[in-house]
Coordinates of C-alpha atoms in Angstrom, one line a residue:
X1 CA -12.3 11.4 3.1
X2 CA -14.6 11.0 0.2
X3 CA -15.0 14.7 -0.8
X4 CA -14.4 15.2 -4.4
X5 CA -13.3 18.9 -4.2
X6 CA -9.6 19.9 -4.2
X7 CA -8.5 16.4 -5.1
X8 CA -4.7 15.5 -5.1
X9 CA -3.3 15.1 -8.6
X10 CA -2.8 11.4 -7.6
X11 CA -6.4 11.1 -6.7
X12 CA -7.5 12.6 -9.9
X13 CA -5.2 10.3 -11.9
X14 CA -6.7 7.2 -10.3
X15 CA -10.2 8.5 -10.9
X16 CA -9.5 9.2 -14.6
X17 CA -8.2 5.8 -15.2
X18 CA -11.1 4.2 -13.4
X19 CA -13.5 6.1 -15.5
X20 CA -12.3 4.4 -18.7
X21 CA -14.3 1.2 -18.1
X22 CA -16.2 -0.1 -15.2
X23 CA -14.7 -3.3 -13.9
X24 CA -15.7 -6.3 -11.7
X25 CA -14.0 -6.2 -8.4
X26 CA -14.3 -8.5 -5.6
X27 CA -13.5 -7.3 -2.0
X28 CA -13.3 -9.2 1.4
X29 CA -15.7 -7.7 3.8
X30 CA -16.4 -9.3 7.1
X31 CA -17.6 -6.4 9.1
X32 CA -20.1 -4.4 7.1
X33 CA -20.4 -1.3 9.4
X34 CA -22.2 1.7 8.0
X35 CA -19.1 3.6 7.0
X36 CA -17.8 0.7 5.1
X37 CA -21.1 -0.1 3.3
X38 CA -21.3 3.6 2.3
X39 CA -17.9 3.5 0.9
X40 CA -18.9 0.5 -1.2
X41 CA -21.8 2.3 -2.5
X42 CA -19.8 5.3 -3.6
X43 CA -17.3 3.0 -5.3
X44 CA -20.0 1.2 -7.2
X45 CA -20.1 3.9 -9.8
X46 CA -16.7 2.9 -10.8
X47 CA -16.8 -0.9 -10.0
X48 CA -19.4 -3.8 -10.3
X49 CA -18.5 -5.1 -6.7
X50 CA -18.6 -8.6 -5.5
X51 CA -18.7 -8.7 -1.6
X52 CA -17.1 -11.9 -0.2
X53 CA -17.7 -12.7 3.3
X54 CA -20.6 -10.8 5.0
X55 CA -24.0 -10.3 3.2
X56 CA -24.4 -6.7 2.1
X57 CA -27.7 -5.8 0.4
X58 CA -27.4 -4.2 -2.9
X59 CA -24.4 -6.0 -4.0
X60 CA -23.5 -9.4 -5.5
X61 CA -22.6 -11.5 -2.5
X62 CA -20.5 -14.6 -1.8
X63 CA -21.5 -15.1 1.7
X64 CA -18.9 -16.9 3.7
X65 CA -18.7 -16.5 7.6
X66 CA -15.2 -18.3 7.9
X67 CA -12.7 -15.8 7.3
X68 CA -10.1 -18.1 5.9
X69 CA -12.6 -19.7 3.6
X70 CA -13.7 -16.1 2.6
X71 CA -9.9 -15.6 1.4
X72 CA -10.2 -18.9 -0.6
X73 CA -13.2 -17.7 -2.4
X74 CA -11.9 -14.2 -2.9
X75 CA -8.7 -15.5 -4.6
X76 CA -10.9 -18.2 -6.5
X77 CA -12.9 -15.5 -8.2
X78 CA -9.6 -13.9 -9.4
X79 CA -8.2 -17.3 -10.5
X80 CA -11.3 -18.4 -12.4
X81 CA -11.3 -15.0 -14.2
X82 CA -14.8 -14.0 -12.8
X83 CA -13.6 -10.6 -11.5
X84 CA -10.9 -8.3 -13.1
X85 CA -9.2 -7.6 -9.6
X86 CA -9.6 -8.0 -5.9
X87 CA -9.3 -5.8 -2.9
X88 CA -8.3 -7.6 0.2
X89 CA -10.3 -5.5 2.5
X90 CA -10.9 -7.2 5.9
X91 CA -9.5 -10.7 5.5
X92 CA -6.1 -11.7 6.6
X93 CA -3.0 -10.4 4.8
X94 CA -0.4 -13.4 4.7
X95 CA -3.0 -16.0 4.6
X96 CA -4.7 -14.5 1.6
X97 CA -1.4 -13.8 -0.2
X98 CA -0.4 -17.5 0.5
X99 CA -3.7 -18.7 -0.8
X100 CA -3.0 -16.5 -4.0
X101 CA 0.2 -18.5 -4.6
X102 CA -1.4 -21.9 -3.8
X103 CA -4.2 -21.3 -6.3
X104 CA -2.2 -19.8 -9.0
X105 CA 0.5 -22.4 -8.6
X106 CA 3.3 -19.9 -8.0
X107 CA 6.2 -20.1 -5.7
X108 CA 5.5 -17.7 -2.8
X109 CA 7.7 -14.5 -3.0
X110 CA 10.1 -14.2 -0.2
X111 CA 9.0 -11.7 2.4
X112 CA 11.9 -9.4 1.5
X113 CA 10.9 -9.5 -2.2
X114 CA 7.3 -8.4 -1.8
X115 CA 6.9 -5.0 -3.1
X116 CA 3.6 -3.4 -1.8
X117 CA 3.9 0.4 -1.5
X118 CA 1.4 2.4 0.5
X119 CA 0.2 5.8 -0.9
X120 CA -0.8 8.2 1.9
X121 CA -2.5 11.3 1.3
X122 CA -3.7 14.4 3.4
X123 CA -5.0 17.6 1.9
X124 CA -2.8 18.5 -1.0
X125 CA 0.3 16.3 0.1
X126 CA 0.8 12.7 -1.0
X127 CA 3.7 10.4 -0.7
X128 CA 4.6 6.8 -1.2
X129 CA 5.7 4.9 1.9
X130 CA 8.0 1.8 1.6
X131 CA 8.9 -0.8 4.0
X132 CA 5.3 -0.7 5.8
X133 CA 5.4 -4.4 6.3
X134 CA 7.1 -5.6 9.4
X135 CA 9.2 -8.3 7.4
X136 CA 10.7 -5.7 5.0
X137 CA 13.7 -3.5 5.1
X138 CA 16.0 -5.4 7.4
X139 CA 19.1 -5.5 5.1
X140 CA 20.7 -3.2 2.6
X141 CA 20.1 -5.5 -0.3
X142 CA 16.3 -5.7 0.6
X143 CA 16.1 -2.1 0.7
X144 CA 17.8 -1.5 -2.6
X145 CA 15.6 -3.9 -4.2
X146 CA 12.4 -2.4 -2.8
X147 CA 13.3 1.2 -3.5
X148 CA 14.6 0.6 -6.9
X149 CA 11.2 -1.0 -7.8
X150 CA 9.3 1.8 -6.0
X151 CA 11.2 4.4 -8.1
X152 CA 10.3 2.8 -11.3
X153 CA 6.7 2.6 -10.2
X154 CA 6.6 6.3 -9.2
X155 CA 8.1 7.4 -12.4
X156 CA 6.2 5.1 -14.8
X157 CA 2.8 4.5 -13.2
X158 CA 2.2 7.6 -11.1
X159 CA 4.3 10.2 -12.8
X160 CA 5.8 11.3 -9.6
X161 CA 9.5 12.6 -9.3
X162 CA 11.0 10.8 -6.5
X163 CA 12.1 13.1 -3.6
X164 CA 13.4 10.6 -1.2
X165 CA 13.5 10.8 2.6
X166 CA 15.5 8.1 4.2
X167 CA 14.9 7.7 7.8
X168 CA 17.2 6.0 10.3
X169 CA 17.5 4.9 14.0
X170 CA 20.1 7.3 15.3
X171 CA 21.2 11.0 14.7
X172 CA 25.0 11.3 14.0
X173 CA 25.3 12.9 17.4
X174 CA 23.6 10.0 19.2
X175 CA 25.5 7.6 21.4
X176 CA 27.0 5.3 18.9
X177 CA 27.9 1.9 20.3
X178 CA 25.3 1.9 23.2
X179 CA 22.9 -0.3 21.3
X180 CA 24.5 -2.2 18.5
X181 CA 21.1 -3.1 16.8
X182 CA 20.5 0.7 16.4
X183 CA 24.0 1.2 14.9
X184 CA 23.5 -1.5 12.4
X185 CA 20.1 -0.1 11.1
X186 CA 21.7 3.5 10.9
X187 CA 24.5 2.1 9.0
X188 CA 22.2 0.3 6.5
X189 CA 20.1 3.5 5.9
X190 CA 23.2 5.8 5.5
X191 CA 24.6 3.3 2.9
X192 CA 21.1 3.4 1.3
X193 CA 21.1 7.1 1.0
X194 CA 24.6 7.0 -0.5
X195 CA 23.5 4.4 -3.1
X196 CA 20.5 6.5 -4.1
X197 CA 22.6 9.9 -4.2
X198 CA 25.1 8.0 -6.4
X199 CA 22.1 7.0 -8.8
X200 CA 21.3 10.8 -9.1
X201 CA 18.1 11.0 -6.9
X202 CA 17.2 13.9 -4.7
X203 CA 17.9 12.1 -1.4
X204 CA 18.1 13.2 2.2
X205 CA 18.7 11.5 5.5
X206 CA 16.1 12.7 8.2
X207 CA 17.1 10.1 10.8
X208 CA 14.1 9.8 12.9
X209 CA 12.5 13.1 12.2
X210 CA 9.6 11.8 9.9
X211 CA 7.8 15.1 10.4
X212 CA 10.5 16.9 8.8
X213 CA 10.5 14.7 5.8
X214 CA 6.9 15.4 5.4
X215 CA 7.2 19.1 5.8
X216 CA 10.0 19.0 3.1
X217 CA 7.7 17.4 0.7
X218 CA 9.5 14.1 0.2
X219 CA 7.4 12.0 -2.3
X220 CA 9.0 8.6 -1.2
X221 CA 9.6 8.1 2.6
X222 CA 11.8 5.2 3.6
X223 CA 11.3 4.1 7.2
X224 CA 14.2 2.7 9.0
X225 CA 12.8 -0.7 8.9
X226 CA 9.5 -2.6 8.5
X227 CA 8.8 -2.8 12.2
X228 CA 8.9 0.8 12.5
X229 CA 7.3 1.6 9.2
X230 CA 4.2 -0.5 9.9
X231 CA 3.6 1.2 13.2
X232 CA 4.2 4.6 11.7
X233 CA 1.9 4.0 8.7
X234 CA -1.0 2.8 10.9
X235 CA -0.6 5.7 13.2
X236 CA -1.0 8.1 10.2
X237 CA -3.9 6.1 8.9
X238 CA -5.8 5.5 12.1
X239 CA -4.8 8.4 14.3
X240 CA -3.6 11.1 12.1
X241 CA -6.5 11.5 9.8
X242 CA -4.5 10.4 6.7
X243 CA -6.1 8.4 3.7
X244 CA -4.6 5.2 2.2
X245 CA -5.3 5.8 -1.5
X246 CA -3.6 2.5 -2.7
X247 CA -1.6 -0.4 -1.7
X248 CA -0.9 -2.6 -4.7
X249 CA 1.2 -5.6 -5.0
X250 CA 3.4 -4.7 -8.0
X251 CA 4.7 -8.0 -9.3
X252 CA 2.0 -10.6 -9.1
X253 CA 0.7 -10.2 -12.7
X254 CA -2.8 -9.5 -11.5
X255 CA -4.8 -6.7 -9.9
X256 CA -4.3 -7.3 -6.1
X257 CA -5.0 -4.3 -3.9
X258 CA -3.9 -4.7 -0.4
X259 CA -4.3 -2.4 2.6
X260 CA -5.2 -2.9 6.3
X261 CA -8.0 -4.7 7.8
X262 CA -9.2 -2.1 10.2
X263 CA -9.9 0.6 7.6
X264 CA -13.5 1.7 7.4
X265 CA -13.6 3.4 4.0
X266 CA -12.5 1.3 1.0
X267 CA -13.4 3.8 -1.8
X268 CA -10.0 4.7 -2.8
X269 CA -8.8 1.0 -2.7
X270 CA -11.6 0.1 -4.9
X271 CA -11.1 2.9 -7.4
X272 CA -7.4 2.1 -7.6
X273 CA -8.1 -1.5 -8.3
X274 CA -10.4 -0.4 -11.2
X275 CA -7.5 2.0 -12.3
X276 CA -5.1 -0.7 -12.2
X277 CA -7.2 -3.0 -14.3
X278 CA -7.7 -0.3 -16.9
X279 CA -4.0 0.6 -16.8
X280 CA -2.7 -2.9 -17.3
X281 CA -0.5 -3.4 -20.5

């Protein structure tokens, strides 16, 4: 994962931005296994790291054995301006985000209005995955909101041309009417594809053939709903040998890099947090 040869252009983009200025980044680490510690050491050339949770030799530490209190302290560093950004790392996702809203005095965003894309990469292929939270993508309006925001992110922040693969729950030849829930999900995604094509975007429905969307080089893949997207994303990450390069919250007004707690290597998450801090307008 950490080889620097034959980088994808998105990886190179993040590195180039991170090299502009070293930033102070806090990360939640509760299980400092060797692979994780090594990833922190590699990332330290781009970031002055503060490890919150476990004690890790060679870094500034905020030691806190209680995971919830580690989240409180992680967000506190951001709120007090002691760091330029955070990587959630190995602390809880919803609890930490709720703590962010509490400390920053903001109304929590509804689950269907949180936009947090995952950027997955393997070899020379890279794409943005939407609806990878189980709470996302259950209505057409939710999907429109998220995908419109992700398209803007891809075009303005990543310089990626959206080639969109919209997934579904059924093929057109499937047994329509047998399971009403699947019919509803299929209808939502068909309408989403029509909406995106109407806006002039290269959009194709792949039903549940995710592999074909990947083989066709889609740069934005839209799972049928969050429950499916979450499982698919984690299968690629933990079982398929893919890398999660970035998982940023887009509209919090701070550098808040998310991800999944069971990752072992946080190098790219840290690099991306530095890149975000250096790219803020």
